[in-house]
CSV table of C-alpha atoms and ligand atoms in Angstrom, one decimal:
chain,number,residue,atom,x,y,z
A,1,MET,CA,25.1,-4.9,-13.3
A,2,PHE,CA,24.9,-2.1,-10.4
A,3,GLU,CA,28.6,-1.8,-8.7
A,4,GLN,CA,29.6,0.7,-6.0
A,5,LYS,CA,32.1,3.1,-7.6
A,6,ASP,CA,35.7,2.7,-6.1
A,7,ASN,CA,36.1,6.6,-5.6
A,8,GLN,CA,32.7,6.6,-3.2
A,9,LYS,CA,33.9,5.0,-0.3
A,10,THR,CA,33.5,7.0,2.4
A,11,PRO,CA,33.2,5.2,6.5
A,12,ILE,CA,30.2,5.8,7.9
A,13,SER,CA,32.4,6.1,11.2
A,14,SER,CA,33.7,9.2,10.0
A,15,TYR,CA,30.9,11.0,10.7
A,16,GLY,CA,29.4,9.4,14.0
A,17,GLU,CA,26.1,8.3,14.7
A,18,PHE,CA,24.3,11.8,15.0
A,19,GLY,CA,26.6,12.8,12.0
A,20,LEU,CA,25.0,10.7,9.5
A,21,ILE,CA,21.5,11.6,10.6
A,22,ASP,CA,21.8,15.1,10.1
A,23,HIS,CA,24.1,14.3,6.8
A,24,LEU,CA,20.9,12.2,5.5
A,25,THR,CA,17.9,14.2,6.9
A,26,LYS,CA,19.4,17.4,6.6
A,27,GLY,CA,17.3,18.0,2.8
A,28,PHE,CA,14.0,17.1,4.4
A,29,GLN,CA,11.9,19.9,4.4
A,30,ILE,CA,7.8,19.7,6.0
A,31,LYS,CA,5.1,20.4,4.1
A,32,GLN,CA,2.2,19.1,5.6
A,33,THR,CA,0.5,21.0,7.9
A,34,THR,CA,-0.2,18.4,10.3
A,35,THR,CA,3.3,17.9,11.2
A,36,VAL,CA,3.7,20.0,14.6
A,37,LYS,CA,7.4,19.7,15.1
A,38,GLY,CA,9.9,16.5,12.4
A,39,ILE,CA,13.4,15.6,12.7
A,40,GLY,CA,15.3,16.8,15.8
A,41,ASP,CA,13.5,15.7,19.1
A,42,ASP,CA,12.9,12.9,20.9
A,43,ALA,CA,9.4,12.4,19.6
A,44,ALA,CA,7.9,14.2,16.1
A,45,VAL,CA,4.5,16.0,17.3
A,46,LEU,CA,1.6,15.8,14.9
A,47,SER,CA,-1.7,17.2,15.0
A,48,PHE,CA,-4.6,15.6,13.4
A,49,LYS,CA,-8.5,16.0,13.0
A,50,GLY,CA,-10.1,13.1,12.1
A,51,GLU,CA,-9.0,9.0,11.7
A,52,VAL,CA,-5.2,8.4,11.8
A,53,VAL,CA,-4.2,5.3,10.2
A,54,VAL,CA,-0.7,4.0,11.2
A,55,THR,CA,1.3,0.7,8.8
A,56,THR,CA,4.9,-0.8,9.1
A,57,ASP,CA,6.9,-2.4,7.1
A,58,LEU,CA,10.2,-3.9,7.1
A,59,LEU,CA,12.4,-5.4,4.7
A,60,VAL,CA,15.3,-7.5,5.0
A,61,GLU,CA,18.3,-7.8,2.9
A,62,GLY,CA,18.1,-11.0,1.4
A,63,VAL,CA,14.9,-11.7,2.0
A,64,HIS,CA,13.1,-8.3,0.2
A,65,PHE,CA,15.7,-7.8,-1.9
A,66,ASP,CA,19.2,-8.6,-3.5
A,67,LEU,CA,21.3,-5.6,-3.5
A,68,ARG,CA,23.6,-7.1,-6.7
A,69,TYR,CA,20.1,-5.9,-9.1
A,70,MET,CA,18.7,-3.6,-6.7
A,71,PRO,CA,20.0,0.1,-6.9
A,72,LEU,CA,19.8,1.6,-3.3
A,73,LYS,CA,17.8,4.5,-4.6
A,74,HIS,CA,15.3,2.4,-6.2
A,75,LEU,CA,15.5,0.6,-2.4
A,76,GLY,CA,15.0,3.3,-1.1
A,77,TYR,CA,11.9,4.6,-2.8
A,78,LYS,CA,10.2,1.3,-2.8
A,79,ALA,CA,10.5,1.5,0.9
A,80,VAL,CA,8.5,3.9,0.8
A,81,VAL,CA,6.0,2.7,-1.8
A,82,VAL,CA,5.1,-0.5,-0.1
A,83,ASN,CA,4.0,1.6,2.8
A,84,VAL,CA,1.7,3.8,1.3
A,85,SER,CA,0.6,1.6,-0.8
A,86,ASP,CA,-1.2,0.3,2.5
A,87,VAL,CA,-2.9,3.7,3.1
A,88,TYR,CA,-4.0,3.7,-0.2
A,89,ALA,CA,-5.7,0.8,0.8
A,90,MET,CA,-7.4,2.3,3.4
A,91,ASN,CA,-8.8,4.9,1.3
A,92,ALA,CA,-6.7,7.3,3.4
A,93,THR,CA,-4.2,9.9,1.8
A,94,PRO,CA,-0.4,9.0,3.6
A,95,SER,CA,0.9,12.7,5.7
A,96,GLN,CA,4.0,11.5,7.5
A,97,ILE,CA,6.3,9.0,7.1
A,98,THR,CA,9.4,7.4,9.9
A,99,VAL,CA,12.2,5.5,8.2
A,100,SER,CA,14.8,3.2,10.3
A,101,ILE,CA,18.1,1.7,9.1
A,102,ALA,CA,20.0,-0.7,10.6
A,103,VAL,CA,23.1,-0.9,8.1
A,104,SER,CA,26.7,-2.6,8.3
A,105,ASN,CA,29.8,-0.7,8.2
A,106,ARG,CA,30.3,-2.1,4.6
A,107,PHE,CA,27.6,0.5,3.1
A,108,PRO,CA,29.9,3.8,2.5
A,109,VAL,CA,28.2,7.5,3.8
A,110,GLU,CA,27.6,7.3,-0.6
A,111,ALA,CA,25.5,3.8,-0.2
A,112,LEU,CA,23.1,5.7,2.7
A,113,GLU,CA,23.1,8.6,-0.1
A,114,GLU,CA,21.8,7.6,-2.6
A,115,LEU,CA,18.9,5.2,-0.1
A,116,TYR,CA,17.8,8.4,1.4
A,117,GLU,CA,17.9,9.9,-2.2
A,118,GLY,CA,15.5,7.2,-3.2
A,119,ILE,CA,13.8,7.9,0.5
A,120,SER,CA,13.5,12.0,-0.4
A,121,THR,CA,12.0,11.5,-3.9
A,122,ALA,CA,9.1,9.6,-2.8
A,123,ALA,CA,8.2,11.4,-0.5
A,124,LYS,CA,7.7,14.1,-2.3
A,125,VAL,CA,6.0,12.3,-5.3
A,126,TYR,CA,3.5,10.8,-2.7
A,127,ASP,CA,3.8,13.7,-0.4
A,128,VAL,CA,5.0,12.6,2.7
A,129,ASP,CA,6.9,14.0,5.5
A,130,VAL,CA,10.2,12.6,7.3
A,131,VAL,CA,9.4,13.5,10.5
A,132,GLY,CA,12.0,10.5,12.0
A,133,GLY,CA,13.6,7.3,12.3
A,134,ASP,CA,16.4,5.6,14.1
A,135,THR,CA,20.0,4.8,12.8
A,136,THR,CA,21.8,1.3,14.6
A,137,SER,CA,24.5,-0.4,13.3
A,138,SER,CA,23.8,-3.8,11.6
A,139,THR,CA,26.1,-6.7,12.1
A,140,SER,CA,24.7,-8.5,8.2
A,141,GLY,CA,22.9,-7.2,5.7
A,142,LEU,CA,21.1,-3.7,5.4
A,143,LEU,CA,17.2,-3.6,7.0
A,144,ILE,CA,15.2,-0.5,7.0
A,145,SER,CA,11.9,-0.5,8.2
A,146,ILE,CA,9.2,2.7,7.7
A,147,THR,CA,6.2,3.4,9.2
A,148,ALA,CA,3.4,5.6,7.6
A,149,ILE,CA,0.5,7.8,9.1
A,150,GLY,CA,-2.4,9.7,7.1
A,151,THR,CA,-5.3,10.5,7.6
A,152,ALA,CA,-9.3,9.1,6.1
A,153,ALA,CA,-12.8,9.7,7.3
A,154,ALA,CA,-14.1,7.9,9.4
A,155,ASP,CA,-17.0,6.8,6.8
A,156,THR,CA,-14.6,6.4,3.8
A,157,ILE,CA,-12.4,3.6,5.1
A,158,THR,CA,-12.4,0.4,3.4
A,159,TYR,CA,-11.8,-2.3,5.9
A,160,ARG,CA,-11.1,-6.1,4.3
A,161,ASP,CA,-14.0,-7.2,5.9
A,162,GLY,CA,-16.5,-5.4,3.8
A,163,ALA,CA,-17.4,-7.3,1.0
A,164,CYS,CA,-20.9,-8.5,0.6
A,165,GLU,CA,-22.9,-11.0,-1.7
A,166,ASN,CA,-23.2,-9.4,-5.3
A,167,ASP,CA,-20.5,-7.7,-4.8
A,168,LEU,CA,-18.1,-6.4,-8.3
A,169,LEU,CA,-14.4,-7.5,-7.7
A,170,VAL,CA,-12.3,-5.5,-8.9
A,171,VAL,CA,-8.8,-5.1,-9.7
A,172,THR,CA,-6.5,-2.0,-10.8
A,173,GLY,CA,-3.7,-2.0,-13.2
A,174,ASP,CA,-2.4,-5.0,-14.2
A,175,LEU,CA,-0.8,-8.1,-12.1
A,176,GLY,CA,2.0,-10.4,-12.5
A,177,ALA,CA,4.5,-7.9,-13.9
A,178,ALA,CA,6.4,-7.4,-10.6
A,179,TYR,CA,7.3,-10.7,-10.2
A,180,LEU,CA,8.2,-11.5,-13.9
A,181,GLY,CA,10.5,-8.3,-13.6
A,182,LEU,CA,12.1,-10.4,-11.3
A,183,GLN,CA,12.6,-13.4,-12.7
A,184,VAL,CA,14.8,-11.3,-15.5
A,185,LEU,CA,16.8,-9.4,-13.5
A,186,GLU,CA,17.2,-13.4,-11.1
A,187,ARG,CA,18.3,-14.4,-14.8
A,188,GLU,CA,20.3,-11.4,-15.6
A,189,LYS,CA,22.6,-11.7,-12.6
A,190,GLN,CA,23.4,-15.7,-13.1
A,191,VAL,CA,24.4,-14.9,-17.3
A,192,PHE,CA,26.0,-11.8,-15.6
A,193,ALA,CA,28.3,-14.3,-12.9
A,194,VAL,CA,29.4,-16.9,-16.2
A,195,ASN,CA,30.0,-13.4,-18.4
A,196,PRO,CA,30.3,-10.2,-16.9
A,197,ASN,CA,31.1,-8.9,-20.4
A,198,SER,CA,27.7,-9.7,-21.4
A,199,GLN,CA,25.2,-6.4,-22.2
A,200,PRO,CA,21.6,-7.9,-21.8
A,201,ASP,CA,19.0,-6.8,-24.0
A,202,LEU,CA,16.6,-5.7,-21.0
A,203,GLU,CA,14.3,-3.9,-23.8
A,204,PRO,CA,11.5,-6.1,-24.0
A,205,TYR,CA,11.6,-6.6,-20.5
A,206,SER,CA,11.3,-3.1,-19.9
A,207,TYR,CA,8.1,-2.3,-18.4
A,208,LEU,CA,8.9,-5.8,-16.2
A,209,ILE,CA,12.1,-4.3,-14.7
A,210,GLU,CA,10.2,-1.4,-13.6
A,211,ARG,CA,7.5,-2.7,-12.7
A,212,GLN,CA,10.0,-4.6,-10.3
A,213,LEU,CA,12.1,-2.0,-9.5
A,214,LYS,CA,10.4,0.9,-9.4
A,215,PRO,CA,7.0,0.1,-8.5
A,216,GLU,CA,4.2,2.9,-7.6
A,217,ALA,CA,1.5,2.8,-5.6
A,218,ARG,CA,-1.9,4.3,-6.6
A,219,LYS,CA,-2.5,7.0,-5.8
A,220,ASP,CA,-4.4,8.2,-7.6
A,221,ILE,CA,-6.9,6.2,-6.9
A,222,PRO,CA,-8.6,6.5,-3.5
A,223,ALA,CA,-9.2,10.8,-5.8
A,224,LEU,CA,-10.7,8.9,-8.7
A,225,LEU,CA,-13.1,7.0,-6.6
A,226,LYS,CA,-14.3,10.3,-4.9
A,227,GLU,CA,-14.8,11.5,-8.4
A,228,LEU,CA,-16.9,8.8,-9.9
A,229,ASP,CA,-18.5,8.8,-6.1
A,230,VAL,CA,-18.0,5.2,-5.5
A,231,LEU,CA,-17.1,3.7,-1.8
A,232,PRO,CA,-15.4,0.9,-1.8
A,233,THR,CA,-17.4,-2.2,0.2
A,234,SER,CA,-13.8,-3.5,1.2
A,235,MET,CA,-10.3,-3.0,-0.5
A,236,ILE,CA,-6.8,-4.2,-0.3
A,237,ASP,CA,-3.6,-3.5,-1.9
A,238,ILE,CA,-2.0,-6.9,-4.3
A,239,SER,CA,1.4,-6.9,-2.0
A,240,ASP,CA,1.4,-11.0,-1.9
A,241,GLY,CA,-0.1,-11.5,-5.4
A,242,LEU,CA,-3.8,-11.8,-6.3
A,243,SER,CA,-5.3,-15.1,-4.7
A,244,SER,CA,-3.8,-14.5,-1.6
A,245,GLU,CA,-5.4,-10.6,-1.1
A,246,LEU,CA,-8.7,-11.9,-2.5
A,247,LEU,CA,-8.4,-14.9,0.8
A,248,HIS,CA,-7.8,-12.0,3.3
A,249,ILE,CA,-10.9,-10.3,1.9
A,250,CYS,CA,-12.8,-13.4,1.9
A,251,LYS,CA,-11.6,-14.6,5.2
A,252,GLN,CA,-12.5,-11.5,6.7
A,253,SER,CA,-15.5,-10.5,4.9
A,254,LYS,CA,-16.9,-14.7,5.5
A,255,VAL,CA,-18.0,-14.5,1.9
A,256,GLY,CA,-16.5,-16.9,-1.4
A,257,CYS,CA,-15.8,-15.2,-4.4
A,258,THR,CA,-15.8,-16.2,-8.4
A,259,VAL,CA,-13.1,-15.0,-10.1
A,260,TYR,CA,-13.0,-15.6,-14.0
A,261,GLU,CA,-8.8,-16.2,-16.3
A,262,GLU,CA,-9.9,-14.3,-18.9
A,263,LYS,CA,-10.7,-11.4,-17.0
A,264,ILE,CA,-7.7,-11.4,-15.1
A,265,PRO,CA,-5.8,-7.7,-16.5
A,266,LEU,CA,-1.4,-8.4,-17.8
A,267,ASP,CA,0.5,-6.4,-19.8
A,268,PRO,CA,1.3,-7.9,-22.9
A,269,GLN,CA,4.9,-8.0,-21.7
A,270,VAL,CA,3.7,-10.6,-19.1
A,271,ILE,CA,2.1,-12.8,-21.6
A,272,THR,CA,5.5,-12.8,-24.6
A,273,THR,CA,7.7,-13.7,-21.3
A,274,CYS,CA,5.5,-16.3,-19.7
A,275,GLU,CA,5.9,-17.8,-22.8
A,276,GLU,CA,9.5,-17.0,-23.4
A,277,PHE,CA,9.3,-18.4,-19.5
A,278,ASN,CA,7.6,-21.2,-20.0
A,279,MET,CA,4.9,-19.8,-17.1
A,280,ASP,CA,1.3,-20.1,-17.1
A,281,SER,CA,0.8,-16.1,-17.0
A,282,THR,CA,-2.7,-17.3,-14.6
A,283,THR,CA,-0.5,-18.6,-11.9
A,284,ILE,CA,1.7,-15.1,-12.2
A,285,ALA,CA,-1.3,-13.0,-12.2
A,286,LEU,CA,-2.1,-14.8,-9.0
A,287,ASN,CA,0.7,-15.8,-7.2
A,288,GLY,CA,3.1,-13.5,-8.1
A,289,GLY,CA,4.1,-10.7,-5.4
A,290,GLU,CA,5.0,-7.0,-5.8
A,291,ASP,CA,2.2,-5.7,-8.2
A,292,TYR,CA,1.2,-2.9,-5.3
A,293,GLU,CA,-2.0,-2.6,-7.1
A,294,LEU,CA,-5.2,-2.0,-5.2
A,295,LEU,CA,-8.3,-4.8,-5.6
A,296,PHE,CA,-11.4,-3.8,-3.8
A,297,THR,CA,-15.2,-4.7,-3.8
A,298,VAL,CA,-18.6,-2.0,-4.9
A,299,LYS,CA,-22.0,-2.8,-4.8
A,300,THR,CA,-23.1,-4.1,-8.5
A,301,GLU,CA,-25.3,-0.6,-8.8
A,302,ASP,CA,-22.5,1.5,-8.8
A,303,TYR,CA,-21.6,-0.8,-12.2
A,304,PRO,CA,-22.2,1.8,-14.5
A,305,LYS,CA,-19.7,4.5,-12.6
A,306,ILE,CA,-16.9,2.3,-13.2
A,307,LYS,CA,-17.2,0.0,-16.3
A,308,GLY,CA,-15.1,0.5,-19.4
A,309,ASN,CA,-13.0,2.9,-16.2
A,310,PRO,CA,-9.7,2.3,-18.2
A,311,ASN,CA,-7.8,2.2,-14.7
A,312,MET,CA,-9.6,-0.9,-13.3
A,313,THR,CA,-11.3,-3.5,-14.5
A,314,ILE,CA,-13.9,-5.8,-12.5
A,315,ILE,CA,-12.5,-9.7,-12.6
A,316,GLY,CA,-15.5,-11.3,-10.8
A,317,HIS,CA,-17.3,-11.3,-8.1
A,318,ILE,CA,-18.9,-12.3,-4.4
A,319,VAL,CA,-20.5,-15.5,-3.4
A,320,LYS,CA,-21.3,-17.2,-0.4
A,321,GLU,CA,-18.7,-18.1,2.1
A,322,THR,CA,-20.3,-22.2,1.3
A,323,GLU,CA,-19.9,-21.6,-3.0
A,324,GLY,CA,-16.0,-21.0,-1.8
A,325,ILE,CA,-13.2,-19.5,-3.6
A,326,HIS,CA,-13.0,-20.0,-7.1
A,327,LEU,CA,-11.2,-19.6,-10.4
A,328,VAL,CA,-13.6,-19.9,-14.0
A,329,THR,CA,-10.9,-21.0,-16.6
A,330,ARG,CA,-11.1,-19.8,-20.2
A,331,ALA,CA,-12.1,-23.4,-21.1
A,332,ASN,CA,-14.9,-23.2,-18.0
A,333,THR,CA,-13.8,-25.0,-15.3
A,334,LYS,CA,-13.8,-24.3,-11.7
A,335,ILE,CA,-11.3,-24.5,-9.6
A,336,PRO,CA,-10.3,-23.7,-6.5
A,337,ILE,CA,-8.2,-20.7,-5.5
A,338,ILE,CA,-5.8,-21.5,-3.0
A,339,ALA,CA,-3.3,-19.2,-0.8
A,340,LYS,CA,0.5,-19.9,-2.3
A,341,GLY,CA,0.9,-15.7,-1.9
A,342,TRP,CA,4.8,-15.1,-1.4
A,343,ASN,CA,5.0,-15.6,2.5
A,344,SER,CA,8.9,-14.9,3.4
A,345,LEU,CA,8.0,-16.5,6.2
A,346,THR,CA,7.8,-20.2,4.5
A,347,GLU,CA,10.9,-21.9,3.4
A,348,ASP,CA,10.7,-22.7,-0.5
A,349,GLU,CA,9.1,-18.8,-1.4
A,350,ASP,CA,10.4,-15.8,-0.6
B,1,ADP,P1,17.0,9.0,20.3
B,1,ADP,O1,18.0,9.1,20.7
B,1,ADP,O2,15.9,9.7,21.1
B,1,ADP,O3,16.6,7.6,19.4
B,1,ADP,P2,18.3,9.4,17.4
B,1,ADP,O4,19.5,10.6,17.9
B,1,ADP,O5,18.2,8.6,17.4
B,1,ADP,O6,17.4,9.7,19.2
B,1,ADP,O7,17.2,10.2,16.8
B,1,ADP,C1,17.5,11.8,16.4
B,1,ADP,C2,16.5,12.2,15.3
B,1,ADP,O8,16.7,12.1,14.3
B,1,ADP,C3,14.7,12.1,15.8
B,1,ADP,O9,14.6,13.6,15.5
B,1,ADP,C4,15.1,11.0,15.7
B,1,ADP,O10,13.4,11.3,14.9
B,1,ADP,C5,15.8,11.4,13.9
B,1,ADP,N1,16.4,10.1,12.9
B,1,ADP,C6,16.9,9.2,13.6
B,1,ADP,N2,17.5,8.4,12.6
B,1,ADP,C7,16.5,8.8,11.5
B,1,ADP,C8,16.8,8.4,9.9
B,1,ADP,N3,17.4,7.0,9.9
B,1,ADP,N4,16.1,8.9,9.1
B,1,ADP,C9,15.2,9.9,9.9
B,1,ADP,N5,15.2,10.3,10.5
B,1,ADP,C10,15.7,9.6,11.3
B,2,MG,MG1,17.7,7.0,18.3
């Protein structure tokens, strides 16, 4: 579907390592006042007053992405998104990133230009300076590792361990779409392998595919929470699926929770596509990954401040640890939520 054009094949070796770094990073501008020195020295220099948050993600070809349907521009964008999402999950503001890549010489320079175009676009959208990185060769696939740095006021950082009994459980946006988008793309890949002339109509899945290929981090939520004067008692981003994030919050906060199936927010495309694929939409919302929405808990007295907000859905509440972690189904049965997630270290899932 996204074939490399034949006329774009400048070998990486024609630039040399330093030439390549210069070529790829020359467009980056420094905008943050906290950046003293960006790319070009042995290390970047940053200057902060308050707390600093740091987070890293490593994306590996064949494990986290498949270049047969993931255009490199989107991969670059997404690699930034997954990192800044972790910063927002701390109720913090990202300000710098570093970008490290390991790349095999089967990639032409044009492919890396595309990757950096995505990184650059995301850096603008999320308002971060690209201040460094590393570039090396790989004998197999492409690896991309991004580190994000951000700032937060010490008293407004939201950890995973702050949820208390009776707190309300809230999610932003809707869940399950990114996973279904991947299923649609996988299916098209197989159809394409059989019949390269097929022209799939992907319109009914447009939202799902966008959520998979061009996810956005919830930059708006820390700002919105501040505006609403709500400080979550705990927060996490939903990268591995709702169930696994619920378990993280509950385990670290030493609490249990009750989630109501009927409250889980789903896009209409998730519902229709689940019907078509004969999948259970709740299972997808609980166990699909990569939604990059935020899951947080708030005190019950904050209920009036968030009620009816179109960005937020209350899906349940926190209970005592001894009461466990449960889903109350539409049929009103209570079933335990177990970790399924989206763990690349397990064999049967990725
Ligand atoms: P060193 O040998 O000290 O690691 P490099 O030659 O690797 O230095 O890097 C030179 C400069 O370019 C440094 O500022 C480094 O952070 C930056 N840099 C290297 N690779 C990348 C990359 N892939 N993306 C962004 N900046 C990079
Ligand atoms: Mg280096």
